mmCIF file of C-alpha atoms in Angstrom:
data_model
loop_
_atom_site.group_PDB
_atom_site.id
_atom_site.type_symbol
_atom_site.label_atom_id
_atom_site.label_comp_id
_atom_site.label_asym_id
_atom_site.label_seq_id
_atom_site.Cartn_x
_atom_site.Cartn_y
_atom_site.Cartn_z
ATOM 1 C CA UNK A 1 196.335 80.741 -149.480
ATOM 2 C CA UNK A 2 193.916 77.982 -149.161
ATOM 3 C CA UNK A 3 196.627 75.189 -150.763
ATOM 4 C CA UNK A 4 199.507 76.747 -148.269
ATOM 5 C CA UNK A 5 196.528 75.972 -145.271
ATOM 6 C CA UNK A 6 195.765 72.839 -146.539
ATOM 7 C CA UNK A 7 199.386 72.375 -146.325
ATOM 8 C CA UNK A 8 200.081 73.626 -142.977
ATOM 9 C CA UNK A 9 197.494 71.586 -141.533
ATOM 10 C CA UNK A 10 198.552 68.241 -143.355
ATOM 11 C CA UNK A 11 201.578 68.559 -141.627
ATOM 12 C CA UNK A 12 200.233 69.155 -138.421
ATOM 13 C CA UNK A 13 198.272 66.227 -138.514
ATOM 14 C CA UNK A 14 201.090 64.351 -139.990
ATOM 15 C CA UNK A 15 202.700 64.176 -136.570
ATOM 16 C CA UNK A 16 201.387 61.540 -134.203
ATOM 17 C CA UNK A 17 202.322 62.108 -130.937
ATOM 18 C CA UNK A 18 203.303 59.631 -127.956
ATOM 19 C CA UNK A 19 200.887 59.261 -125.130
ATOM 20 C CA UNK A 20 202.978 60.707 -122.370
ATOM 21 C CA UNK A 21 202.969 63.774 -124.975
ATOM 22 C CA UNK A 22 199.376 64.184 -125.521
ATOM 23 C CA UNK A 23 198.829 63.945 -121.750
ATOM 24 C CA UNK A 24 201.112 66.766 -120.861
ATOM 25 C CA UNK A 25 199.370 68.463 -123.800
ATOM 26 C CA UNK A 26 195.820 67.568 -122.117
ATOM 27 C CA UNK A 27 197.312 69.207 -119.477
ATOM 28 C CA UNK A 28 198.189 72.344 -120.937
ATOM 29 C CA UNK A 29 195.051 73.051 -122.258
ATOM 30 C CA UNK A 30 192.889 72.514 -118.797
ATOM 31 C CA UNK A 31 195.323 75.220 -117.747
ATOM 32 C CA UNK A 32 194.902 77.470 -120.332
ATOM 33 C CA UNK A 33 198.816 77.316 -121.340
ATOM 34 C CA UNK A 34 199.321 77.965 -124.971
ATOM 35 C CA UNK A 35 201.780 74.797 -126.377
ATOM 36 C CA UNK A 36 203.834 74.357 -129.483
ATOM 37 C CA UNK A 37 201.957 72.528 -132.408
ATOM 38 C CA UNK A 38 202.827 68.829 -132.846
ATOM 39 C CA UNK A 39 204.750 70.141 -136.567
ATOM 40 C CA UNK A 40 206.366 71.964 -134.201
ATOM 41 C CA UNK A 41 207.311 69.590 -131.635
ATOM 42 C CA UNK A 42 208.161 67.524 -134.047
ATOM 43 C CA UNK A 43 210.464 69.606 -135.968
ATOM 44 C CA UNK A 44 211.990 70.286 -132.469
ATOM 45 C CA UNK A 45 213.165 66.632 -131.963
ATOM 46 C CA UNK A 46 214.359 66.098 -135.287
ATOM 47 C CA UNK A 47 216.643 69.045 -134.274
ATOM 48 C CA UNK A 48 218.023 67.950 -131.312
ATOM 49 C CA UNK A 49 218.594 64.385 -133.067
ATOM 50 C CA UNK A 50 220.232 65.956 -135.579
ATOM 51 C CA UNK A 51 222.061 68.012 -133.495
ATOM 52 C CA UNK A 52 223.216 64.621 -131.398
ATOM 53 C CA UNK A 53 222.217 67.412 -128.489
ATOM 54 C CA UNK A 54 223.139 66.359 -124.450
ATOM 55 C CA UNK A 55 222.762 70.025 -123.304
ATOM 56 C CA UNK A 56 219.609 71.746 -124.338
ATOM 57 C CA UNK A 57 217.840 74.991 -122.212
ATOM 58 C CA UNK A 58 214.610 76.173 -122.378
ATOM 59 C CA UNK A 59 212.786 79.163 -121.725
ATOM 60 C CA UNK A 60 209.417 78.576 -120.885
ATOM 61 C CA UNK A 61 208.546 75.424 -119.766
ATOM 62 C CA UNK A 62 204.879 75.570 -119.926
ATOM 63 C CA UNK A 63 203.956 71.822 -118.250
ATOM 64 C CA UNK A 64 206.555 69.878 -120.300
ATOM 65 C CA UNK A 65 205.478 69.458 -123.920
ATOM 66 C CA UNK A 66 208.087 71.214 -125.551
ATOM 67 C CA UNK A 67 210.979 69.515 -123.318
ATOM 68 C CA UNK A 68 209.665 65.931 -124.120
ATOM 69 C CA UNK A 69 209.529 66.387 -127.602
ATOM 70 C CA UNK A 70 212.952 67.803 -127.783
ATOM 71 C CA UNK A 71 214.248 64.853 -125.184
ATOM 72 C CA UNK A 72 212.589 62.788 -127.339
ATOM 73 C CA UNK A 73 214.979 63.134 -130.494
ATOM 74 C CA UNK A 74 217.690 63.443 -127.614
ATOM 75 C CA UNK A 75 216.955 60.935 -124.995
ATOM 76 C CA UNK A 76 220.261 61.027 -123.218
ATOM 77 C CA UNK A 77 220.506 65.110 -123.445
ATOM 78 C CA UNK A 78 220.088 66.957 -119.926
ATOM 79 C CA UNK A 79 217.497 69.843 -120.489
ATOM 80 C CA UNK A 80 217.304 72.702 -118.468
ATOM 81 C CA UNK A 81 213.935 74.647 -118.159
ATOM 82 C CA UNK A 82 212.979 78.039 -116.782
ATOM 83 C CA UNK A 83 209.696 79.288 -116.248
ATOM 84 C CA UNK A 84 208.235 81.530 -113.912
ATOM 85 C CA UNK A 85 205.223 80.096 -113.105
ATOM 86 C CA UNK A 86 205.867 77.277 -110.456
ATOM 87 C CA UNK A 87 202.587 75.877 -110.828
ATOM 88 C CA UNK A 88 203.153 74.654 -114.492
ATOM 89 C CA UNK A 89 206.352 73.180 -113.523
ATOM 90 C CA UNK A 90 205.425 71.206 -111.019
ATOM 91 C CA UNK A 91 202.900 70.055 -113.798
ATOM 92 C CA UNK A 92 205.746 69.346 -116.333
ATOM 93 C CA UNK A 93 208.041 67.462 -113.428
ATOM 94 C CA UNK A 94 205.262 65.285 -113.404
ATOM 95 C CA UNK A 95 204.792 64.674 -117.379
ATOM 96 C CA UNK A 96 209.028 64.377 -117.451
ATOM 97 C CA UNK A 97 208.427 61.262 -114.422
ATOM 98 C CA UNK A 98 205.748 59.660 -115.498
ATOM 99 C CA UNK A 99 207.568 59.739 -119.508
ATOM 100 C CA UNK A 100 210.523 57.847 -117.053
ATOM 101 C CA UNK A 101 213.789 60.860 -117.867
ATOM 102 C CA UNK A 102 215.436 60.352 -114.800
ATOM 103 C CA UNK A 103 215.377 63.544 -112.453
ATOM 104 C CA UNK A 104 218.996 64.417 -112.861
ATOM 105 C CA UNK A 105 218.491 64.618 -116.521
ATOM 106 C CA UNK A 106 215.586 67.586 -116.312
ATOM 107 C CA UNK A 107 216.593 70.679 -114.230
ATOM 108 C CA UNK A 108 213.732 72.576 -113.826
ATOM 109 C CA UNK A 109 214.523 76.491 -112.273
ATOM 110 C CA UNK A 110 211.644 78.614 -111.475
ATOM 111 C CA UNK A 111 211.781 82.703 -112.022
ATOM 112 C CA UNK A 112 212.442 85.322 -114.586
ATOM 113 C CA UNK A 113 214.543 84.230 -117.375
ATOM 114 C CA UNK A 114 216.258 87.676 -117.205
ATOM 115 C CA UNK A 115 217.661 86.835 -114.360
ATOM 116 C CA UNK A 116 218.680 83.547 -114.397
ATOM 117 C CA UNK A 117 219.766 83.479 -118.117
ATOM 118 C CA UNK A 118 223.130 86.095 -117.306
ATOM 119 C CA UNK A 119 224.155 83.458 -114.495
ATOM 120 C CA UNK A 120 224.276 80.309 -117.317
ATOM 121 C CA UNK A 121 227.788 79.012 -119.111
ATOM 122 C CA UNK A 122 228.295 80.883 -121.984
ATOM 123 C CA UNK A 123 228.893 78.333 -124.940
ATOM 124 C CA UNK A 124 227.485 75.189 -122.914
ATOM 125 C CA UNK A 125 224.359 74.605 -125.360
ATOM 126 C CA UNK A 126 223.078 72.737 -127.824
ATOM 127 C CA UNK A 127 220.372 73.922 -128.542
ATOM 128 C CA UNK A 128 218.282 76.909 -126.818
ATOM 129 C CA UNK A 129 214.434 76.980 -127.336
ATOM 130 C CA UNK A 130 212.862 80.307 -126.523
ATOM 131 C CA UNK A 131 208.478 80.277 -125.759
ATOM 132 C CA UNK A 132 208.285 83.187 -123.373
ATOM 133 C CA UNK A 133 207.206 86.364 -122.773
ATOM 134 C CA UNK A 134 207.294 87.519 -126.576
ATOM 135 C CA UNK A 135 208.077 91.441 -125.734
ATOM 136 C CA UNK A 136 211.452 90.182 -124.643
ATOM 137 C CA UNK A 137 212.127 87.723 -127.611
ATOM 138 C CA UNK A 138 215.301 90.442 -128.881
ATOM 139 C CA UNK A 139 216.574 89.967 -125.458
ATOM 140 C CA UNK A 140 216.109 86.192 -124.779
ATOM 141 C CA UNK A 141 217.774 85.761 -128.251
ATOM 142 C CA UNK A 142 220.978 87.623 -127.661
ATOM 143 C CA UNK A 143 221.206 85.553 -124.141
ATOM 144 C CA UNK A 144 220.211 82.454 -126.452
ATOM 145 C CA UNK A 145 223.309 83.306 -128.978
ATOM 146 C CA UNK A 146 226.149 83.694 -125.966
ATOM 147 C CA UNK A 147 224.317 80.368 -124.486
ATOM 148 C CA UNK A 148 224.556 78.286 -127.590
ATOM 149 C CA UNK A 149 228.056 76.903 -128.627
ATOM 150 C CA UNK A 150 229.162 77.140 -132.140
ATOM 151 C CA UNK A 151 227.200 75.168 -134.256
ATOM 152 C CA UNK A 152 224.624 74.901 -132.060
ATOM 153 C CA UNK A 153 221.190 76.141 -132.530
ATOM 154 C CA UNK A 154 218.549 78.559 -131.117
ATOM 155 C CA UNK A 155 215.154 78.326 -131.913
ATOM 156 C CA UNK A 156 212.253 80.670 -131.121
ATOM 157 C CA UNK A 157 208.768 79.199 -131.366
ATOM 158 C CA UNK A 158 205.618 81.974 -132.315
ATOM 159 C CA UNK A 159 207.864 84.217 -134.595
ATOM 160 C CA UNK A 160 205.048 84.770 -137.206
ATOM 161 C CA UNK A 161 202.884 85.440 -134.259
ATOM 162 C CA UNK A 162 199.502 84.220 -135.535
ATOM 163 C CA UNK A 163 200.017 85.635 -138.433
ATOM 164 C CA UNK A 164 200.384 89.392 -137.703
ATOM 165 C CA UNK A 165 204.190 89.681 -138.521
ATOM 166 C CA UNK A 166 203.718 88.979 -142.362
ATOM 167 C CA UNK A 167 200.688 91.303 -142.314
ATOM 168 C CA UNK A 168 201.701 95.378 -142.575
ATOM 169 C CA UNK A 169 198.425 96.121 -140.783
ATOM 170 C CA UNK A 170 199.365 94.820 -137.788
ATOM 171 C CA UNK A 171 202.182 97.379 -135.850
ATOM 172 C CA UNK A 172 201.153 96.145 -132.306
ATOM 173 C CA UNK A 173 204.755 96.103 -129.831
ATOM 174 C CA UNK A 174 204.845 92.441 -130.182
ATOM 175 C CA UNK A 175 205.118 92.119 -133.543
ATOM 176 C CA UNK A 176 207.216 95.218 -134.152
ATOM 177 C CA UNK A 177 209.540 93.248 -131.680
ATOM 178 C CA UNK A 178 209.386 90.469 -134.138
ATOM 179 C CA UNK A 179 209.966 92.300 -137.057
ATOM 180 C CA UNK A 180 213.102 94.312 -135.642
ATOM 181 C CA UNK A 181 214.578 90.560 -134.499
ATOM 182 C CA UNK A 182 213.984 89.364 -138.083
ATOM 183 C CA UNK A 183 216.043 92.509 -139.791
ATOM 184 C CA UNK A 184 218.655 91.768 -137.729
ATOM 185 C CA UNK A 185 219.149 88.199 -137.967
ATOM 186 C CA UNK A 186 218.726 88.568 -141.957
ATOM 187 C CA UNK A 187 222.114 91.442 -141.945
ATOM 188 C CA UNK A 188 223.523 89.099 -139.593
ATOM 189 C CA UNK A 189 226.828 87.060 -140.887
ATOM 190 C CA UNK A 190 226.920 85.306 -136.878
ATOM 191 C CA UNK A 191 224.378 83.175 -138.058
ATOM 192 C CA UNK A 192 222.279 81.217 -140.190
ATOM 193 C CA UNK A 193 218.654 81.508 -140.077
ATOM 194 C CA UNK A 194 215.358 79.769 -141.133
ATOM 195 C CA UNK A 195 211.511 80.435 -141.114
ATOM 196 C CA UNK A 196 209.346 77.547 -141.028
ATOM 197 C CA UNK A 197 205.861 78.113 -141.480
ATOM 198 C CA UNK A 198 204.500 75.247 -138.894
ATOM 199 C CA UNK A 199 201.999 76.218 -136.041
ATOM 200 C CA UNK A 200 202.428 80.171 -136.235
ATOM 201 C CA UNK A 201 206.424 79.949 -137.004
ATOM 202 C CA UNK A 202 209.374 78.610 -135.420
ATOM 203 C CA UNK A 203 212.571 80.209 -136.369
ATOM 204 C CA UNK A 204 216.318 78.521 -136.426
ATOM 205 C CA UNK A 205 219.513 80.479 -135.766
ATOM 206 C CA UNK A 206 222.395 78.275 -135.933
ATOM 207 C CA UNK A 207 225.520 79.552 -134.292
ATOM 208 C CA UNK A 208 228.530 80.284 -136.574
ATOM 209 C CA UNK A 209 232.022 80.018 -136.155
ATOM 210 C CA UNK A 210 233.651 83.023 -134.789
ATOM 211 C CA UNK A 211 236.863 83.218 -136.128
#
């Protein structure tokens, strides 16, 4: 275990992030909001690169550290963020100006993703990155899966939950919410589906064809 930490932290400190990054991530922590890793920012924008992404949706904006590092593999993508807390937002606007994405390319919605999510174009993403309110991961998924088009991807950040989902001790409602969303996605033939270890686990669900 100590060689896989080793590891894990190598890569972390692998990534150097950009200054309007580490700002918005300065941010974050004098508000007490919990951000992705840089390995997982990171692994973000090589996605959306990858991905050649121009629609991407968030849930959970946080104060913007997840969106730049996905607009930063996708420059020219338009994101859309939800997050309930308008106080954070206005917070990320900031971090998306002062990074220069012009305002028409960020669309920032404040309110419960459970009800804004139903009202969104079914098949008009890229790429949906979930960092929420984990006891409604299941559901944010299945909205993330009619959201994404085919071959686009979903992504859910904290799926390993610091640890506790690998570890049979722990049966708390998150992480049996975890566990159940795993199952599923493994019996699944709708998708393909990665783990990556980075920060406390960000899992990939790219969208197969339906026919």
């Amino acid at each position: 275990m100590a060689g896989k930490e080793t590891d894990w932290k190598f890569a972390e400190d692998f990534v150097v992030e950009s200054d309007d990054i580490a700002q918005a991530r300065a941010r974050s922590i004098e508000l007490g909001v919990e951000a992705i890793t840089p390995a997982m920012g990171a692994q973000l924008a090589v996605l959306a690169a990858a991905t050649v992404a121009t629609s991407i949706i968030e849930i959970g904006t946080g104060v913007g550290v997840s969106g730049l590092w996905m607009l930063a593999g996708a420059p020219q993508a338009t994101l859309t963020s939800i997050d309930i807390e308008a106080e954070h937002q206005q917070q990320a606007r900031e971090s998306f100006q002062n990074a220069g994405y012009p305002a028409n390319h960020v669309r920032l919605i404040t309110g419960r993703a459970r009800d804004v999510l139903p009202r969104m174009n079914e098949g008009a993403y890229d790429i949906v990155f979930i960092d929420a309110d984990p006891q409604s991961v299941i559901e944010y998924v299945e909205h993330g899966l009619r959201l994404v088009r085919t071959g686009g991807t979903v992504v859910v950040a904290h799926v390993l939950w610091h640890g506790r989902v690998a570890d049979p001790a722990h049966r708390d409602e998150v992480v049996a919410g975890y566990r159940s969303l795993l199952r599923e996605l493994s019996a699944s033939d709708a998708v393909i589906s990665a783990i990556s270890p980075i920060g406390d686990g960000l899992l990939q669900l790219t969208r197969l064809d339906d026919q």
